[in-house]
PDB file of C-alpha atoms in Angstrom:
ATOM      1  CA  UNK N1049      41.702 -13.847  25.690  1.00 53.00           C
ATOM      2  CA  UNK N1050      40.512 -16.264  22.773  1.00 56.00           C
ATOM      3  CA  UNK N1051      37.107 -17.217  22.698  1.00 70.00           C
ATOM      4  CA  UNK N1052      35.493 -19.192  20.270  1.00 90.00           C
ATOM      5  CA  UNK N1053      32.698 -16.781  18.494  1.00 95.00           C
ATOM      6  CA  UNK N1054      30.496 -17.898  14.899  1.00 96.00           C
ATOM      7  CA  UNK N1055      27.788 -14.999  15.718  1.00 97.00           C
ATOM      8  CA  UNK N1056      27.634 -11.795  16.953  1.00 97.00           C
ATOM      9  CA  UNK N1057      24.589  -9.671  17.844  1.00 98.00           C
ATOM     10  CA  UNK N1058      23.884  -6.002  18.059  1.00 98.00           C
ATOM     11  CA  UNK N1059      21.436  -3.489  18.901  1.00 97.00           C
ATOM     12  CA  UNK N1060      22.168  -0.738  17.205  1.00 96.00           C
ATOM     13  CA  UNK N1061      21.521   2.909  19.552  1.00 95.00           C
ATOM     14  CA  UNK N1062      23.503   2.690  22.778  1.00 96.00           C
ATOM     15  CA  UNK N1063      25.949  -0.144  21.236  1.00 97.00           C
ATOM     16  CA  UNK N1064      26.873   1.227  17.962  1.00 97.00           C
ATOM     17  CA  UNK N1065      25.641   5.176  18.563  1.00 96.00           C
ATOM     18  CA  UNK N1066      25.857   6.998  21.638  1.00 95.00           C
ATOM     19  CA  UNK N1067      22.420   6.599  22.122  1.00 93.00           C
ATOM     20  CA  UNK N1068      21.136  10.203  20.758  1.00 93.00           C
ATOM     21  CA  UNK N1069      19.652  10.552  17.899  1.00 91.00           C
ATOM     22  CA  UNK N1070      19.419  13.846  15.883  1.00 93.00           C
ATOM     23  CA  UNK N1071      16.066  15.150  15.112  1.00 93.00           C
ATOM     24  CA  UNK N1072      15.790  17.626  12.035  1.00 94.00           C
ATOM     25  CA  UNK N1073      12.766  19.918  10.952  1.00 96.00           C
ATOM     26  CA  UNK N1074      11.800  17.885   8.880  1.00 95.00           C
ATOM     27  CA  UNK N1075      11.740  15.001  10.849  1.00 91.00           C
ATOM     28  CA  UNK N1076      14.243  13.107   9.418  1.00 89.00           C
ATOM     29  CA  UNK N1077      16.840  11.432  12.005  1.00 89.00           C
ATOM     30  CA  UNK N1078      20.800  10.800  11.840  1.00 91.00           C
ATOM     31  CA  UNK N1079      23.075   9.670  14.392  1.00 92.00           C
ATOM     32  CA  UNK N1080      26.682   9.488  14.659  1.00 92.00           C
ATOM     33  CA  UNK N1081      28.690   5.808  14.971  1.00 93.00           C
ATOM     34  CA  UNK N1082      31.948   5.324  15.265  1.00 94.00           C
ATOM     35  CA  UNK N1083      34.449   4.115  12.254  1.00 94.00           C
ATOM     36  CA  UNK N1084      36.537   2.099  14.992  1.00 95.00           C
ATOM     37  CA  UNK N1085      33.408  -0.392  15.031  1.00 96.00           C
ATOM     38  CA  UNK N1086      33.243  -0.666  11.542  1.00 95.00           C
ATOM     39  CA  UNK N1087      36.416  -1.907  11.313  1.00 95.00           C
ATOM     40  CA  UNK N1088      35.777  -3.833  14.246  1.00 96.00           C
ATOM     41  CA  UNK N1089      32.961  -5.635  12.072  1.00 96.00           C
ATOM     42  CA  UNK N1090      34.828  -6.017   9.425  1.00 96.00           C
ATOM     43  CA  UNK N1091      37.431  -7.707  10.951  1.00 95.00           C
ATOM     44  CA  UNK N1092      35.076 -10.238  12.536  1.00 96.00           C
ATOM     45  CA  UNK N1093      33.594 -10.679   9.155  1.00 96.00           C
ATOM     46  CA  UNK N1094      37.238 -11.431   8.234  1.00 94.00           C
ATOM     47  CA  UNK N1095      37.531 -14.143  10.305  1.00 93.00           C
ATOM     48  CA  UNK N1096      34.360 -15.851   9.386  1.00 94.00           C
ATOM     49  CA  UNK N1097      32.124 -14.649  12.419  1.00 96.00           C
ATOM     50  CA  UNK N1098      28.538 -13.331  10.802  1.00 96.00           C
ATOM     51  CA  UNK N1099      27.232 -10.467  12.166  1.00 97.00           C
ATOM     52  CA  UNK N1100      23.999  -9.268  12.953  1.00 98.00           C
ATOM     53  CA  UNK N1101      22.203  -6.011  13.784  1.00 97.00           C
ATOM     54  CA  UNK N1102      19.105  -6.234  16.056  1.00 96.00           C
ATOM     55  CA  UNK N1103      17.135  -3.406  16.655  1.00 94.00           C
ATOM     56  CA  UNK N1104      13.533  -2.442  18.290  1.00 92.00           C
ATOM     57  CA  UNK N1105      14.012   0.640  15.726  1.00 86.00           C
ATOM     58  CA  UNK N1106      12.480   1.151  12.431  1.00 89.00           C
ATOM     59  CA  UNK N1107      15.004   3.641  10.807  1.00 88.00           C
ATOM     60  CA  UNK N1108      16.618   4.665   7.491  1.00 88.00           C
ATOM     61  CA  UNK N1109      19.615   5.096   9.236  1.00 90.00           C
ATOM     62  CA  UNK N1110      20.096   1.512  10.573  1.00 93.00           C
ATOM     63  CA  UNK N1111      19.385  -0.024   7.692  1.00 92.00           C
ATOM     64  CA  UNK N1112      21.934   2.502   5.759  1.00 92.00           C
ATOM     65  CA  UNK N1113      24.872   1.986   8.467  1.00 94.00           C
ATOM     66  CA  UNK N1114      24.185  -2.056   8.231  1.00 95.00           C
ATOM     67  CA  UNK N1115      24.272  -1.959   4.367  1.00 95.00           C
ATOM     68  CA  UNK N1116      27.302   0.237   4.629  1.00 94.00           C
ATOM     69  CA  UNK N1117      29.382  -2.470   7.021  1.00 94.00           C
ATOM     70  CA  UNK N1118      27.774  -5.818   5.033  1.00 95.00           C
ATOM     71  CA  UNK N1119      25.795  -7.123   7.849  1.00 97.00           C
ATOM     72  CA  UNK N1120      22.337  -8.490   7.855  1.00 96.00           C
ATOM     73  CA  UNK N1121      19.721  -6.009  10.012  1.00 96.00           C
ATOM     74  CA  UNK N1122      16.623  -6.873  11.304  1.00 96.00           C
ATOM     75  CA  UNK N1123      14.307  -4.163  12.475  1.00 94.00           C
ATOM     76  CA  UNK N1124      11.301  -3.284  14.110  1.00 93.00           C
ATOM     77  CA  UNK N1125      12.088  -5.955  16.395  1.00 93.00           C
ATOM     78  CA  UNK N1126       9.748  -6.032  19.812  1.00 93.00           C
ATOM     79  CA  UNK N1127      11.305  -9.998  21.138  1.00 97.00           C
ATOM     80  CA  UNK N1128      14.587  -9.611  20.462  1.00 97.00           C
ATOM     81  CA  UNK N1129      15.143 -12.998  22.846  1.00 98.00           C
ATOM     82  CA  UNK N1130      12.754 -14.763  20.288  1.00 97.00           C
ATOM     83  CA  UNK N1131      14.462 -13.024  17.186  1.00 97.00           C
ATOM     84  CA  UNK N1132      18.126 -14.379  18.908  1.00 98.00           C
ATOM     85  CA  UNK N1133      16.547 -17.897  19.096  1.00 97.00           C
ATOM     86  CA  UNK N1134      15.710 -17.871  15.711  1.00 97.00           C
ATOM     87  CA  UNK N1135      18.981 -16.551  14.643  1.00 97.00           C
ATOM     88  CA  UNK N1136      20.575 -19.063  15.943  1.00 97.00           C
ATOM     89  CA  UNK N1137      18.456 -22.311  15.235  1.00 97.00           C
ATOM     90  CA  UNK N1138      18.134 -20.892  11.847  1.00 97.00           C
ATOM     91  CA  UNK N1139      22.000 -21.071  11.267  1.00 96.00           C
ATOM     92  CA  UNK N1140      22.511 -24.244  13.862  1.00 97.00           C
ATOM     93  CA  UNK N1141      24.499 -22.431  15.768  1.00 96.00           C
ATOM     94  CA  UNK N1142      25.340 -23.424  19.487  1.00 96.00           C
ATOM     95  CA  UNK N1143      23.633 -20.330  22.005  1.00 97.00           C
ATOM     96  CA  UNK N1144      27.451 -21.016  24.154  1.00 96.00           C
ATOM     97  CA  UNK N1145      29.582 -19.715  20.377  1.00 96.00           C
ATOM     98  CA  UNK N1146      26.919 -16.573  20.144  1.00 97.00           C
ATOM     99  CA  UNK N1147      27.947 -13.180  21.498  1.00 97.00           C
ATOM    100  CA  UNK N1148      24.960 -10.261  22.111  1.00 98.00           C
ATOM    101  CA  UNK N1149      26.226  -6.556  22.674  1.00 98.00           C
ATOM    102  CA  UNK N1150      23.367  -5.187  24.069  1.00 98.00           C
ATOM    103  CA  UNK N1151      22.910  -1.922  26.570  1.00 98.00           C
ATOM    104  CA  UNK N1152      19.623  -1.523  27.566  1.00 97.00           C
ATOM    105  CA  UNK N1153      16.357  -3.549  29.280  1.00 97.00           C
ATOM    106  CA  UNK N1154      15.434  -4.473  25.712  1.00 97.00           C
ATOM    107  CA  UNK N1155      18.438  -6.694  25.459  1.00 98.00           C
ATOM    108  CA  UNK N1156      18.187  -8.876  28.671  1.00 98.00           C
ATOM    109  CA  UNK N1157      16.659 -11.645  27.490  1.00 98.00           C
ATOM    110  CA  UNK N1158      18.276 -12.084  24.256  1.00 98.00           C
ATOM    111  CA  UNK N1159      21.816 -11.994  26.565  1.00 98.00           C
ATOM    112  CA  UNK N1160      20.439 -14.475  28.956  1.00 98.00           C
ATOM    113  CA  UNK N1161      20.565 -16.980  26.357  1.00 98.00           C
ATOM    114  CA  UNK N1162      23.990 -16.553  25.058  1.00 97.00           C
ATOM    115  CA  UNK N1163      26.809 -17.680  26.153  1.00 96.00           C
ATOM    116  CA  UNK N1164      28.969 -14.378  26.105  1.00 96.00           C
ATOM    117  CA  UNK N1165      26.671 -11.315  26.791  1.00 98.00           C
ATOM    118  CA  UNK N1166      28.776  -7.825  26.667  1.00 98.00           C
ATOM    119  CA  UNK N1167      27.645  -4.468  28.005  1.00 98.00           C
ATOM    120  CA  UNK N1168      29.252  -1.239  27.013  1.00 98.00           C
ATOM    121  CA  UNK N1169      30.393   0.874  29.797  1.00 98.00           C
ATOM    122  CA  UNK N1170      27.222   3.194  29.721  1.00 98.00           C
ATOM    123  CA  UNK N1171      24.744   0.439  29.405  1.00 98.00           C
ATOM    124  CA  UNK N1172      21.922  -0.153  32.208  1.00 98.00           C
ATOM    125  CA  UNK N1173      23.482  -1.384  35.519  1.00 98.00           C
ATOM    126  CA  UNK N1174      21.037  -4.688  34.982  1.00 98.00           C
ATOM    127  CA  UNK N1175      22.401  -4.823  31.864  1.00 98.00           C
ATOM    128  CA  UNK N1176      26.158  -4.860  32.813  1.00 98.00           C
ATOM    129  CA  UNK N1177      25.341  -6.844  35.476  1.00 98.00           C
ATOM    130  CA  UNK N1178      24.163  -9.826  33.478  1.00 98.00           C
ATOM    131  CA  UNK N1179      27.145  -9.339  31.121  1.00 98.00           C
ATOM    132  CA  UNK N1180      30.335 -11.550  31.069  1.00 96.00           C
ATOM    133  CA  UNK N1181      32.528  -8.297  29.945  1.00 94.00           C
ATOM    134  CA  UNK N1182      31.772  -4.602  30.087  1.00 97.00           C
ATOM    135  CA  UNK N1183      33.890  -2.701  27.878  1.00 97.00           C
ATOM    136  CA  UNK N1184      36.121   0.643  28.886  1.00 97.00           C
ATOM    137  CA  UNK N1185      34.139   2.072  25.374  1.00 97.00           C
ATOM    138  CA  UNK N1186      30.801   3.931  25.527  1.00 97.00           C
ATOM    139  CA  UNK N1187      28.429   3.054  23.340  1.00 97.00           C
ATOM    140  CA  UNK N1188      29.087   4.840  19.958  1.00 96.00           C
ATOM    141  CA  UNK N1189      32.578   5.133  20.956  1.00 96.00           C
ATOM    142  CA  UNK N1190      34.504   1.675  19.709  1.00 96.00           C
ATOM    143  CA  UNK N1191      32.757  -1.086  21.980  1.00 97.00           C
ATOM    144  CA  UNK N1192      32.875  -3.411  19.048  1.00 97.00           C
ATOM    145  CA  UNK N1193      36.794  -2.582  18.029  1.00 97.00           C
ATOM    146  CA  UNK N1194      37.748  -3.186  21.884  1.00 96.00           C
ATOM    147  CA  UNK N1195      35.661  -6.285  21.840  1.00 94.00           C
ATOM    148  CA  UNK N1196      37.166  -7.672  19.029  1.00 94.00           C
ATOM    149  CA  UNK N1197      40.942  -6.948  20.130  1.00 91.00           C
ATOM    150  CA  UNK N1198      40.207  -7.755  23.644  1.00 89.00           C
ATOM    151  CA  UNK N1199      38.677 -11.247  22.698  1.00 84.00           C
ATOM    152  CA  UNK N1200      41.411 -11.872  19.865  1.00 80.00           C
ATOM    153  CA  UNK N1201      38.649 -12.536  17.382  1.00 76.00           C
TER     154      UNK N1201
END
């Protein structure tokens, strides 16, 4: 299926990790993501669709895997419905050409007001409820590579 797509938004744990997060003695964090999605991104950057990581976290390792794939992050973010209406009045972009890969609660609003909300096949049941495709891919596990050749983007 072709859809028309100029921005796509993701939260990072549960859409690009697995959701689990290491924890070491001394305190510092890593998680694991999957090299299918950063090709994934990089073929939507390819084709001229920005991406975007959104994220309630504050972590080192978000900001490393986003400056690793070439994509703007925003962090620390507690409205990420508000921070998706920015993105896209900021860049004129119409809310029905914006994709948000979300998984959890957290997300619900922001997908609400898109016009092509995806879940990952492990996300909240209200989650994949709301969403207009729920990948075969667990979060971590190539959601944004199946999205991308599933959607022909």
């Amino acid at each position: 299926m072709h859809t028309q797509v100029d921005l796509v938004i993701l939260d990072f744990d549960g859409v690009l990790t697995d959701n689990r997060v290491y924890v070491f003695e001394d305190g510092s964090e890593a998680v694991v993501c999957s090299r299918a999605d950063g090709m994934g991104i990089e073929l939507l950057k390819r084709s001229g669709i920005e991406v975007v990581i959104l994220s309630t976290e504050t972590n080192c390792v978000v900001s490393a895997r986003a400056a690793k794939l070439g994509v703007e992050c925003i962090q620390g973010c507690e409205d990420k419905a508000k921070a998706s209406k920015k993105l896209m009045l900021d860049r004129g972009i119409d809310p029905i050409r914006v994709m948000y890969v979300g998984n959890d609660l957290n997300d619900l609003e922001a997908m609400k007001l898109v016009g092509i909300p995806v879940a990952p096949a492990d996300a909240h049941p209200a989650v994949k409820a709301l969403a207009v495709v729920t990948t075969t891919s667990l979060g971590g596990k190539g959601v944004i590579r199946e999205i991308v050749d599933a959607f022909d983007l």
